[in-house]
XYZ file of C-alpha atoms in Angstrom:
739
model
C 70.699 -37.312 -109.101
C 67.548 -38.791 -107.574
C 66.285 -39.834 -110.997
C 69.461 -41.846 -111.514
C 69.254 -43.301 -108.007
C 65.645 -44.348 -108.536
C 66.460 -45.962 -111.886
C 69.397 -47.944 -110.473
C 67.365 -49.212 -107.501
C 64.229 -50.090 -109.451
C 66.132 -52.007 -112.122
C 68.368 -53.862 -109.635
C 66.050 -54.631 -106.698
C 67.577 -57.961 -105.646
C 71.090 -56.508 -105.633
C 69.933 -53.629 -103.432
C 68.170 -55.970 -100.992
C 71.191 -58.293 -100.912
C 73.537 -55.382 -100.209
C 71.369 -54.260 -97.287
C 71.417 -57.787 -95.858
C 75.209 -58.011 -96.106
C 75.738 -54.594 -94.518
C 73.334 -55.383 -91.682
C 75.044 -58.681 -90.894
C 78.488 -57.053 -91.012
C 77.468 -54.270 -88.623
C 75.672 -56.553 -86.165
C 78.550 -59.044 -86.038
C 81.267 -56.423 -85.551
C 79.431 -53.976 -83.269
C 80.100 -53.922 -79.498
C 77.298 -54.096 -76.929
C 75.277 -50.878 -76.632
C 75.558 -49.861 -72.963
C 73.635 -47.178 -71.093
C 73.959 -45.438 -67.733
C 71.723 -43.646 -65.228
C 74.675 -42.031 -63.412
C 74.028 -38.327 -63.958
C 77.535 -37.323 -62.890
C 78.885 -39.232 -65.907
C 77.340 -36.599 -68.170
C 79.198 -33.530 -66.834
C 82.722 -32.444 -67.858
C 85.474 -32.446 -65.253
C 85.776 -28.676 -64.763
C 82.548 -28.525 -62.760
C 82.874 -28.401 -58.975
C 80.610 -31.398 -58.348
C 82.801 -33.588 -60.556
C 86.009 -32.281 -58.996
C 84.619 -33.176 -55.558
C 83.649 -36.643 -56.792
C 87.138 -37.259 -58.184
C 88.763 -36.233 -54.872
C 86.344 -38.460 -52.961
C 86.997 -41.503 -55.146
C 90.749 -40.989 -55.023
C 91.017 -40.439 -51.273
C 88.260 -42.727 -49.981
C 88.177 -45.682 -52.370
C 86.560 -47.969 -49.816
C 84.111 -45.430 -48.452
C 80.892 -44.252 -49.999
C 77.374 -43.185 -49.167
C 74.942 -46.056 -48.527
C 73.911 -47.713 -51.765
C 70.450 -48.395 -50.335
C 68.324 -47.501 -47.325
C 65.879 -49.875 -45.645
C 62.953 -47.914 -44.196
C 60.732 -49.337 -41.437
C 57.452 -47.851 -40.206
C 54.281 -49.081 -38.576
C 51.592 -50.157 -41.012
C 49.016 -48.026 -39.153
C 51.217 -44.898 -39.299
C 51.607 -44.708 -35.513
C 55.008 -44.147 -33.810
C 57.231 -47.181 -33.389
C 56.968 -48.868 -30.004
C 59.848 -50.399 -28.067
C 58.687 -53.788 -29.298
C 58.685 -52.540 -32.890
C 62.250 -51.300 -32.526
C 63.264 -54.676 -31.168
C 61.639 -56.358 -34.173
C 63.424 -53.982 -36.535
C 66.765 -54.768 -34.892
C 66.057 -58.499 -35.130
C 65.135 -58.237 -38.824
C 68.331 -56.298 -39.490
C 70.399 -59.017 -37.829
C 68.623 -61.713 -39.837
C 69.179 -59.839 -43.107
C 72.876 -59.505 -42.406
C 73.018 -63.184 -41.463
C 71.374 -64.136 -44.748
C 74.672 -63.267 -46.457
C 73.051 -61.737 -49.503
C 75.532 -61.511 -52.364
C 77.280 -58.126 -52.638
C 75.626 -56.721 -49.482
C 78.636 -55.833 -47.315
C 77.181 -53.791 -44.421
C 73.713 -53.288 -42.938
C 74.166 -50.490 -40.398
C 71.270 -49.580 -38.038
C 70.451 -45.911 -37.482
C 68.683 -44.807 -34.258
C 64.960 -44.082 -34.586
C 63.912 -40.540 -35.406
C 62.814 -38.195 -32.632
C 59.095 -38.862 -32.987
C 59.797 -42.498 -33.873
C 57.762 -42.578 -37.104
C 60.503 -44.355 -39.054
C 63.665 -46.317 -38.433
C 66.273 -47.056 -41.084
C 69.231 -49.258 -41.929
C 72.018 -47.961 -44.148
C 73.098 -50.661 -46.607
C 76.516 -50.695 -48.236
C 77.187 -52.867 -51.261
C 79.984 -53.886 -53.578
C 80.831 -50.909 -55.763
C 79.780 -50.990 -59.383
C 82.601 -50.932 -61.920
C 80.736 -49.797 -65.039
C 77.329 -48.407 -66.067
C 76.222 -51.872 -67.171
C 77.266 -53.493 -63.860
C 74.097 -55.008 -62.362
C 75.723 -56.012 -59.052
C 73.866 -53.552 -56.846
C 70.553 -53.946 -58.663
C 70.680 -57.720 -58.189
C 71.528 -57.200 -54.530
C 68.487 -54.948 -54.063
C 66.255 -57.601 -55.678
C 67.511 -60.263 -53.277
C 67.323 -57.938 -50.279
C 63.725 -56.986 -51.089
C 62.728 -60.647 -51.296
C 64.308 -61.402 -47.899
C 62.807 -58.276 -46.320
C 59.311 -59.096 -47.536
C 59.440 -62.542 -45.912
C 60.616 -61.197 -42.545
C 58.154 -58.318 -42.304
C 55.187 -60.562 -43.149
C 53.030 -61.218 -40.100
C 54.277 -58.189 -38.131
C 52.680 -54.802 -37.610
C 55.484 -53.227 -39.599
C 55.854 -52.207 -43.224
C 59.246 -51.849 -44.868
C 60.797 -51.020 -48.202
C 64.106 -50.168 -49.822
C 65.000 -46.828 -51.358
C 68.279 -45.056 -52.078
C 70.404 -44.872 -55.204
C 70.706 -48.606 -55.960
C 66.975 -49.169 -55.423
C 66.122 -46.197 -57.634
C 68.433 -47.543 -60.332
C 66.681 -50.923 -60.212
C 63.214 -49.363 -60.380
C 64.273 -47.101 -63.238
C 65.612 -50.076 -65.190
C 62.450 -52.118 -64.650
C 60.272 -49.136 -65.533
C 62.340 -48.535 -68.662
C 62.059 -52.165 -69.781
C 58.319 -52.197 -69.170
C 57.977 -48.863 -70.942
C 59.954 -50.104 -73.940
C 57.571 -53.037 -74.383
C 54.512 -50.792 -74.090
C 55.957 -48.162 -76.442
C 57.061 -50.783 -78.969
C 53.682 -52.529 -79.072
C 51.723 -49.261 -79.130
C 53.910 -47.820 -81.901
C 53.591 -50.871 -84.149
C 49.830 -51.210 -83.595
C 49.312 -47.522 -84.269
C 51.308 -47.587 -87.507
C 49.474 -50.707 -88.692
C 46.035 -49.289 -87.952
C 46.680 -45.874 -89.477
C 48.255 -47.257 -92.641
C 45.384 -49.708 -93.017
C 42.939 -46.808 -92.786
C 44.931 -44.688 -95.265
C 45.800 -47.319 -97.881
C 43.330 -50.119 -97.041
C 46.055 -52.667 -97.623
C 47.723 -55.003 -95.111
C 50.752 -55.267 -97.409
C 51.588 -51.581 -97.329
C 50.690 -51.420 -93.624
C 53.272 -54.104 -92.839
C 55.914 -52.603 -95.137
C 57.289 -49.979 -92.677
C 57.183 -52.420 -89.769
C 59.184 -55.054 -91.621
C 61.657 -52.655 -93.249
C 62.340 -50.598 -90.108
C 62.435 -53.708 -87.938
C 65.039 -55.164 -90.313
C 67.289 -52.096 -90.177
C 66.909 -51.437 -86.420
C 69.685 -53.901 -85.550
C 72.005 -52.048 -87.942
C 71.105 -48.752 -86.291
C 71.854 -50.088 -82.808
C 75.142 -51.535 -84.020
C 76.243 -48.277 -85.635
C 75.337 -46.320 -82.491
C 77.312 -48.757 -80.333
C 80.332 -48.367 -82.637
C 80.178 -44.570 -82.462
C 79.644 -44.581 -78.688
C 82.680 -46.776 -78.161
C 84.867 -44.880 -80.639
C 84.148 -41.486 -79.087
C 83.572 -42.632 -75.482
C 79.993 -41.370 -75.413
C 77.798 -42.019 -72.367
C 74.398 -43.241 -73.565
C 71.566 -42.293 -71.226
C 69.129 -45.072 -70.323
C 66.205 -43.094 -71.827
C 67.798 -43.036 -75.314
C 66.456 -46.489 -76.215
C 62.826 -45.397 -75.874
C 63.418 -42.202 -77.864
C 65.399 -44.114 -80.485
C 62.624 -46.664 -81.010
C 60.016 -43.973 -81.553
C 62.243 -41.848 -83.809
C 63.211 -44.787 -85.989
C 59.660 -46.030 -86.510
C 58.044 -42.596 -86.620
C 60.470 -40.855 -88.956
C 61.045 -43.989 -91.052
C 57.313 -44.456 -91.554
C 56.945 -40.803 -92.511
C 59.581 -41.080 -95.235
C 58.012 -44.278 -96.560
C 54.619 -42.577 -96.489
C 55.872 -39.591 -98.508
C 57.287 -41.977 -101.109
C 54.161 -44.147 -101.323
C 51.812 -41.187 -101.680
C 53.818 -39.931 -104.650
C 54.101 -43.485 -106.075
C 50.324 -43.855 -105.959
C 49.964 -40.403 -107.514
C 52.171 -41.368 -110.475
C 50.307 -44.642 -110.989
C 47.077 -42.670 -111.212
C 48.753 -40.456 -113.807
C 49.115 -43.542 -116.034
C 52.726 -44.608 -115.472
C 53.670 -48.264 -115.214
C 54.795 -49.425 -111.715
C 58.548 -49.251 -112.305
C 58.397 -45.861 -113.992
C 56.079 -44.635 -111.255
C 58.586 -45.615 -108.560
C 61.456 -43.926 -110.411
C 59.255 -40.844 -110.691
C 58.386 -41.001 -106.978
C 62.034 -41.183 -105.932
C 62.850 -38.358 -108.350
C 60.138 -36.057 -107.070
C 60.312 -36.648 -103.297
C 64.007 -37.473 -103.091
C 65.179 -33.895 -102.762
C 62.403 -32.934 -100.348
C 62.823 -35.818 -97.901
C 66.622 -35.676 -98.155
C 66.492 -31.992 -97.267
C 64.020 -32.738 -94.480
C 66.224 -35.522 -93.133
C 69.253 -33.265 -93.511
C 67.583 -30.645 -91.327
C 66.779 -33.290 -88.704
C 70.301 -34.716 -88.772
C 71.870 -31.279 -88.513
C 69.668 -30.365 -85.577
C 70.546 -33.586 -83.800
C 74.250 -33.280 -84.567
C 74.240 -29.759 -83.121
C 74.009 -31.526 -79.778
C 77.684 -32.450 -79.996
C 78.279 -28.826 -78.973
C 76.470 -29.511 -75.697
C 78.314 -29.427 -72.389
C 76.313 -32.412 -71.175
C 77.480 -35.857 -72.190
C 73.913 -37.165 -72.289
C 73.102 -34.793 -75.181
C 76.434 -35.267 -76.926
C 75.570 -38.966 -77.125
C 71.873 -38.454 -77.911
C 72.567 -36.274 -80.942
C 74.730 -38.697 -82.951
C 72.530 -41.656 -81.936
C 69.366 -40.074 -83.300
C 71.191 -38.664 -86.332
C 72.343 -42.181 -87.221
C 68.777 -43.475 -86.912
C 67.394 -40.775 -89.206
C 70.202 -41.204 -91.750
C 69.675 -44.966 -91.994
C 65.894 -44.478 -92.224
C 66.415 -41.990 -95.071
C 68.737 -44.257 -97.051
C 66.366 -47.185 -96.548
C 63.444 -45.032 -97.686
C 65.219 -44.114 -100.917
C 66.730 -47.513 -101.724
C 65.408 -50.515 -99.780
C 61.727 -49.528 -99.915
C 61.744 -48.727 -103.663
C 63.519 -52.030 -104.294
C 60.890 -54.003 -102.377
C 57.967 -52.093 -103.925
C 59.405 -52.485 -107.457
C 59.210 -56.253 -106.934
C 55.635 -56.107 -105.643
C 54.353 -53.539 -108.122
C 50.694 -52.679 -107.629
C 50.291 -55.753 -105.392
C 51.623 -53.543 -102.598
C 48.106 -52.033 -102.451
C 46.345 -55.438 -102.327
C 43.420 -56.006 -101.941
C 42.366 -52.341 -102.321
C 41.564 -50.944 -105.774
C 41.333 -47.357 -104.530
C 44.826 -46.560 -105.791
C 43.492 -46.555 -109.351
C 41.174 -43.573 -108.927
C 41.965 -40.014 -107.900
C 40.083 -39.093 -104.684
C 38.116 -35.877 -104.705
C 39.965 -34.545 -101.639
C 37.048 -32.214 -100.965
C 38.110 -31.184 -97.473
C 41.662 -30.269 -98.363
C 40.526 -28.684 -101.618
C 38.030 -26.542 -99.700
C 40.653 -25.610 -97.109
C 43.149 -24.757 -99.841
C 40.640 -22.636 -101.735
C 39.647 -20.775 -98.577
C 43.274 -20.121 -97.727
C 43.991 -18.966 -101.264
C 41.143 -16.444 -101.057
C 41.999 -15.080 -97.584
C 45.602 -15.926 -96.663
C 45.752 -13.020 -94.191
C 42.887 -14.442 -92.142
C 44.502 -17.877 -91.992
C 47.879 -16.356 -91.049
C 46.330 -14.330 -88.207
C 44.264 -17.215 -86.797
C 47.005 -19.858 -86.988
C 49.633 -17.417 -85.753
C 47.306 -16.340 -82.953
C 46.946 -19.939 -81.773
C 50.741 -20.305 -81.657
C 51.205 -17.037 -79.768
C 48.403 -17.777 -77.284
C 49.959 -21.108 -76.334
C 53.449 -19.630 -76.417
C 52.578 -17.180 -73.635
C 52.416 -20.073 -71.167
C 56.029 -20.967 -71.999
C 57.186 -18.073 -69.815
C 55.938 -20.056 -66.810
C 58.270 -22.996 -67.498
C 59.870 -24.295 -64.327
C 62.523 -27.047 -64.497
C 62.596 -29.973 -62.072
C 65.559 -32.222 -61.342
C 63.642 -35.064 -59.715
C 65.124 -37.684 -62.047
C 64.641 -40.545 -59.608
C 60.872 -40.408 -59.200
C 60.183 -38.979 -62.670
C 62.023 -41.849 -64.384
C 59.908 -44.507 -62.741
C 56.359 -45.080 -61.573
C 55.170 -43.138 -58.538
C 54.039 -46.497 -57.154
C 57.536 -48.007 -57.274
C 59.037 -49.036 -53.952
C 61.964 -46.611 -54.056
C 59.640 -43.632 -54.608
C 57.062 -44.709 -52.015
C 59.623 -45.290 -49.263
C 61.617 -42.215 -50.182
C 58.481 -40.241 -49.350
C 57.986 -42.351 -46.227
C 61.537 -41.591 -45.147
C 61.225 -37.813 -45.345
C 58.163 -37.801 -43.089
C 60.404 -37.948 -40.053
C 63.993 -37.555 -41.233
C 65.865 -34.681 -42.858
C 64.653 -34.630 -46.459
C 68.217 -34.851 -47.728
C 68.844 -38.215 -46.081
C 68.364 -40.154 -49.316
C 71.077 -38.232 -51.206
C 73.390 -36.373 -48.774
C 75.895 -33.849 -50.076
C 79.643 -34.046 -49.511
C 82.059 -31.234 -48.777
C 85.659 -32.237 -49.507
C 88.309 -30.214 -47.682
C 91.863 -30.623 -48.953
C 94.992 -29.412 -47.163
C 97.636 -27.657 -49.228
C 100.354 -29.260 -47.128
C 100.427 -31.105 -43.814
C 97.701 -32.832 -41.822
C 94.374 -31.218 -41.019
C 94.109 -30.450 -37.291
C 91.166 -31.212 -35.009
C 90.650 -27.499 -34.439
C 90.419 -26.826 -38.158
C 87.978 -29.706 -38.665
C 85.719 -28.731 -35.743
C 85.634 -25.060 -36.711
C 84.897 -25.902 -40.327
C 82.166 -28.399 -39.367
C 80.477 -25.769 -37.188
C 80.537 -23.283 -40.054
C 78.888 -25.807 -42.393
C 76.288 -26.723 -39.787
C 75.263 -23.065 -39.435
C 74.372 -22.751 -43.134
C 70.611 -22.202 -43.637
C 69.102 -25.281 -45.260
C 71.627 -27.699 -43.710
C 70.069 -30.250 -41.353
C 73.167 -31.913 -39.979
C 76.868 -32.383 -40.662
C 78.436 -35.722 -39.765
C 81.862 -36.183 -38.213
C 84.404 -35.866 -41.028
C 86.060 -38.897 -42.553
C 89.799 -38.460 -42.984
C 92.003 -39.861 -45.714
C 94.883 -42.129 -44.736
C 97.379 -39.224 -44.703
C 94.856 -36.909 -42.955
C 95.183 -34.244 -45.653
C 91.617 -34.630 -46.983
C 88.373 -34.609 -45.014
C 84.921 -35.609 -46.241
C 82.013 -33.875 -44.458
C 78.696 -35.586 -45.168
C 76.057 -32.842 -45.182
C 72.357 -33.682 -44.917
C 70.091 -30.966 -46.263
C 66.708 -30.090 -44.778
C 65.088 -30.206 -48.227
C 64.646 -32.971 -50.808
C 67.957 -33.196 -52.721
C 66.449 -32.425 -56.139
C 64.160 -29.626 -54.927
C 64.577 -25.950 -55.787
C 65.270 -25.155 -52.138
C 68.068 -27.742 -51.966
C 69.622 -26.482 -55.202
C 69.466 -22.906 -53.912
C 71.148 -23.979 -50.680
C 74.032 -25.728 -52.434
C 74.483 -23.130 -55.166
C 74.398 -20.220 -52.727
C 75.184 -20.395 -49.009
C 76.673 -23.899 -48.812
C 79.238 -23.376 -51.583
C 79.916 -19.827 -50.359
C 80.592 -20.950 -46.790
C 82.474 -24.066 -47.895
C 84.906 -21.869 -49.819
C 85.126 -18.853 -47.492
C 85.343 -20.815 -44.230
C 88.060 -23.170 -45.503
C 91.184 -22.769 -43.326
C 94.111 -20.887 -44.806
C 96.085 -23.102 -47.163
C 93.145 -25.454 -47.870
C 90.650 -25.776 -50.709
C 87.083 -27.050 -50.655
C 84.633 -28.508 -53.169
C 80.953 -29.368 -52.696
C 79.852 -32.672 -54.214
C 76.850 -34.945 -54.157
C 73.828 -35.251 -56.431
C 72.385 -31.849 -55.537
C 75.684 -30.243 -56.497
C 75.554 -32.171 -59.791
C 72.106 -30.716 -60.468
C 73.378 -27.203 -59.730
C 76.095 -27.697 -62.325
C 73.512 -29.159 -64.714
C 71.641 -25.865 -64.524
C 74.746 -23.941 -65.494
C 75.523 -26.365 -68.326
C 71.952 -26.175 -69.653
C 72.022 -22.374 -69.710
C 75.222 -22.541 -71.742
C 73.694 -25.109 -74.099
C 70.604 -22.963 -74.676
C 72.862 -20.109 -75.775
C 74.927 -22.234 -78.181
C 73.053 -25.324 -79.402
C 69.759 -23.589 -80.227
C 71.215 -20.821 -82.438
C 73.660 -23.163 -84.190
C 70.888 -25.644 -85.031
C 68.645 -22.823 -86.276
C 71.340 -21.331 -88.524
C 72.261 -24.701 -90.030
C 68.624 -25.559 -90.724
C 68.182 -22.171 -92.389
C 71.127 -22.959 -94.650
C 69.479 -26.261 -95.651
C 66.230 -24.423 -96.393
C 68.071 -21.787 -98.405
C 69.821 -24.408 -100.521
C 66.621 -26.364 -101.106
C 64.498 -23.363 -102.017
C 67.235 -21.292 -103.683
C 65.872 -18.417 -101.622
C 67.165 -15.963 -99.021
C 63.698 -14.861 -97.934
C 61.705 -18.043 -97.269
C 64.112 -19.536 -94.678
C 63.597 -16.538 -92.372
C 59.845 -16.745 -92.048
C 59.938 -20.552 -92.037
C 62.290 -20.534 -89.036
C 60.179 -17.826 -87.394
C 57.148 -20.092 -87.720
C 59.109 -23.017 -86.305
C 60.202 -20.866 -83.348
C 56.558 -19.973 -82.675
C 55.751 -23.687 -82.874
C 58.417 -24.445 -80.285
C 57.113 -21.749 -77.931
C 53.541 -23.002 -78.387
C 54.604 -26.586 -77.658
C 56.451 -25.640 -74.475
C 53.494 -23.491 -73.457
C 51.088 -26.406 -73.985
C 53.258 -28.658 -71.793
C 53.414 -25.996 -69.062
C 49.642 -25.512 -69.268
C 48.856 -29.228 -68.953
C 51.455 -30.399 -66.438
C 52.073 -27.346 -64.269
C 48.713 -25.543 -64.355
C 46.167 -28.313 -64.880
C 47.886 -31.270 -63.190
C 49.587 -29.083 -60.580
C 53.082 -30.531 -60.909
C 55.977 -28.467 -59.571
C 57.763 -28.358 -62.900
C 58.791 -30.077 -66.101
C 61.810 -32.280 -66.656
C 64.795 -29.947 -66.970
C 66.002 -31.560 -70.206
C 62.616 -31.175 -71.918
C 63.230 -27.822 -73.683
C 66.371 -29.096 -75.432
C 64.793 -32.390 -76.484
C 61.570 -30.665 -77.495
C 63.386 -27.933 -79.391
C 65.267 -30.471 -81.459
C 62.261 -32.625 -82.219
C 59.824 -29.793 -82.866
C 62.315 -27.704 -84.833
C 63.828 -30.619 -86.748
C 60.800 -32.823 -87.332
C 58.492 -29.830 -87.598
C 60.732 -28.465 -90.322
C 60.102 -31.733 -92.222
C 56.493 -30.743 -92.816
C 57.371 -27.156 -93.584
C 59.874 -28.394 -96.170
C 57.301 -30.679 -97.802
C 54.735 -27.916 -97.971
C 57.098 -25.199 -99.164
C 58.665 -27.561 -101.730
C 55.173 -28.081 -103.172
C 54.535 -24.331 -103.017
C 57.711 -23.779 -104.999
C 56.707 -26.507 -107.455
C 53.332 -24.876 -108.025
C 55.037 -21.521 -108.432
C 57.405 -23.094 -110.986
C 54.308 -24.231 -112.872
C 53.382 -20.576 -113.291
C 50.578 -20.382 -110.725
C 50.061 -17.088 -108.952
C 50.992 -17.107 -105.199
C 47.455 -17.462 -103.818
C 46.510 -20.134 -106.330
C 49.818 -21.942 -105.684
C 49.037 -21.967 -101.956
C 45.567 -23.383 -102.614
C 46.968 -26.166 -104.817
C 49.759 -26.958 -102.343
C 47.303 -27.381 -99.454
C 45.015 -29.490 -101.643
C 47.683 -31.901 -102.837
C 50.205 -31.942 -99.979
C 47.721 -31.550 -97.142
C 46.662 -35.236 -97.080
C 50.291 -36.393 -97.009
C 51.253 -34.036 -94.178
C 48.097 -34.871 -92.249
C 48.704 -38.615 -92.477
C 52.397 -38.293 -91.650
C 51.662 -35.925 -88.760
C 49.101 -38.256 -87.232
C 51.459 -41.235 -87.469
C 54.515 -39.429 -86.093
C 52.589 -37.656 -83.327
C 50.879 -40.919 -82.442
C 54.145 -42.825 -82.158
C 55.538 -40.217 -79.758
C 52.264 -40.128 -77.843
C 52.767 -43.840 -77.143
C 55.536 -42.795 -74.740
C 52.815 -41.510 -72.419
C 51.817 -45.139 -71.793
C 55.230 -46.048 -70.356
C 54.167 -45.377 -66.759
C 56.700 -42.749 -65.691
C 56.469 -38.996 -65.626
C 59.614 -38.253 -67.635
C 58.472 -40.218 -70.691
C 54.911 -38.941 -70.270
C 56.069 -35.322 -70.400
C 58.374 -36.054 -73.319
C 55.738 -37.989 -75.254
C 53.080 -35.337 -74.687
C 55.293 -32.386 -75.581
C 56.763 -33.922 -78.734
C 53.454 -35.299 -80.020
C 51.729 -31.952 -79.437
C 54.672 -30.182 -81.082
C 54.460 -32.403 -84.146
C 50.698 -31.903 -84.274
C 51.202 -28.136 -84.172
C 53.933 -28.377 -86.816
C 51.767 -30.441 -89.159
C 48.269 -29.049 -88.649
C 48.955 -25.399 -87.779
C 52.351 -24.398 -89.162
C 52.751 -26.452 -92.328
C 49.074 -26.767 -93.225
C 48.041 -23.132 -92.766
C 50.614 -20.692 -91.351
C 53.412 -21.362 -93.857
C 51.294 -21.389 -97.061
C 49.348 -18.345 -95.845
C 52.539 -16.358 -95.254
C 53.965 -17.509 -98.589
C 50.805 -16.420 -100.397
C 50.941 -13.020 -98.671
C 54.630 -12.460 -99.459
C 54.104 -13.553 -103.040
C 56.899 -13.845 -105.595
C 59.355 -12.195 -103.209
C 59.338 -15.364 -101.092
C 61.604 -17.024 -103.658
C 64.068 -14.155 -104.102
C 66.711 -14.246 -105.551
C 65.583 -17.436 -107.261
C 62.967 -17.546 -110.011
C 60.581 -19.929 -108.287
C 57.727 -17.486 -108.565
C 58.114 -16.634 -112.238
C 57.114 -18.512 -115.375
C 58.847 -18.261 -118.709
C 57.664 -15.658 -121.207
C 54.539 -16.647 -123.003
C 53.622 -19.448 -120.620
C 50.237 -19.334 -119.079
C 49.083 -20.438 -115.646
C 49.380 -24.144 -115.146
C 52.208 -24.559 -117.672
C 55.439 -25.871 -116.126
C 58.533 -23.728 -116.283
C 61.039 -25.913 -118.137
C 64.725 -25.432 -117.584
C 67.949 -27.074 -116.513
C 67.429 -28.885 -113.245
C 67.725 -32.264 -111.637
C 64.058 -32.809 -112.494
C 64.434 -32.147 -116.220
C 64.797 -35.804 -117.189
C 61.783 -36.665 -115.112
C 59.633 -33.945 -116.632
C 60.726 -34.962 -120.148
C 59.858 -38.625 -119.567
C 56.539 -37.733 -117.965
C 55.665 -35.430 -120.846
C 56.359 -38.195 -123.359
C 54.248 -40.674 -121.397
C 51.319 -38.303 -121.167
C 51.662 -37.230 -124.814
C 51.344 -40.866 -125.850
C 48.051 -40.943 -123.931
C 46.854 -37.801 -125.659
C 47.074 -35.639 -122.525
C 48.495 -32.132 -122.432
C 50.882 -30.521 -119.998
C 48.069 -28.308 -118.797
C 45.912 -31.347 -117.977
C 48.836 -32.976 -116.206
C 49.577 -29.842 -114.200
C 45.994 -29.615 -113.069
C 46.260 -33.011 -111.406
C 48.638 -31.418 -108.938
C 51.762 -33.154 -110.194
């Protein structure tokens, strides 16, 4: 199949390029706008209590809501506010309201705290109507500009925090991060490809090809999101950029390494490209299939953010794969050997001394390599047991120096920590109005809950059948203590103390995080196993084996544990952070398992190829490391480097994600695929390919002689044999080149 595909593409390059151009234009023109949201409640299904409370609140109190922003005042020297300071604060508040800032509806003063360290204004704004609605963010920008002018020259300092301010800071941080990640990714790919191939042409090839198809990818994702009503998280764009360039470059790299290999074997450029597509087509298609399956397993997730992330990334990988097998060969077939200009190194076979030495050492002592590489994975994996999730999405999704984070910390110095994101308890009557006695008794019960700072007077719906109790917790809303309070005593009391004939639901962001925990636990139990089983099926079909997929997935699992352990070691133990982003294990599992399996597939496909050639298991492992090692090393460095660029974005969430995924890919490439997998395969021997015949040669064939038979590669082998025969070379000589 891949031989036919390669032949069609190579002999019709302009038609292939023209078809890509037409498809890209059609998708871009017809696709809707790709929208994203930072509203975490949008990602949970409606059966969760936090969402049920939100729906009751929106239905019964359409004009009422928690403050969109909070203006925090304090003295610049940290001393308590004086009477004169309070007068200045009141005057500034009046001036801000008089400025008639667009979409700022109310600026409500709150009395100073008991020790007078801070004073705040609650700001209400026009409600947003969609995730892409920038009304409140624009209002915060204008309000900050006005506030800065009025505080200048006083002894006060002031800033704006709260949900709208956090949303603005997250957006600005995301945009800045996208620029940094984009530039870093492109520079890294250019530099590494220049070092590997010594050619600016081939270095620019992935940048131009992937840049050209990126608009198609975004358009397809927007179409799917609209068709299936998927909520795209704001962080998807950064992940998508890195995946598209990283994975796309890897696939192009695999193809170009094999293309250069076939040129060195004496084939003309067009034949060499057909051969390259033939030989790597199955491997990279299987690798991409494993990645796509792992990503698509996310549609089983309870959380909308993952249900949208999975298809989005799967689309990116699928388009990158198709481009790698069609668009890139078409372009290279037009350039021929000029793609390597001005380097002449493509003409000569490198000695590959380091990888040859490593392969020979592994072939002699596979048990030693298996123990050492496996020991490294286990040692790091031990730290994974210390993983602690954090739900601080506001500060982790933006810089710690951003105004919303700084003044959120300022606020909790002298106010209940839950002031920034209070919880809501919605009490609904089964019939008839709620009485004052019921409301007062219920409020007292809520106020007595450990971890509750204060409970405001309830707001009643127009028909007085629903009451909204705003509950301020004593702990930071996203902290473990706050989650424990809501999940345990607050929900327990809210339900048990509800008057007869009424029902209660606890809402607010902390309640959303509690439900996130439950949803994540469910996802761990379903998404992980399903992805693993499906990837094993892909491996089984590729290798025609029932044995190899088991130890390959076991190695990938160890790689995942080692990656999580490394992240825990660095961020929790060395840097002293309270925890890691709660979504990190799912994202990391998918990237490490899926992308890590890419390298395992490439290595084990070469192991099987060497076994098909009649080499004994240990010798096959040595040859596989020698010939595939450079490709995996180069691809691993590029892919890990592109993900590592996320650490430059300036916020903790992307830093953790970039570190974990880049380390995971490094482990997958340089520990699992390079040493652990070939060592295990050499130790297991011919049984690794059972029930297939990958480890057996035909009768009478000696080592190094290919096993000929009916397969998709037969036409390729036949053509290659004829080419080499014309040059006076034997099959044995050809086999010894590693092809």
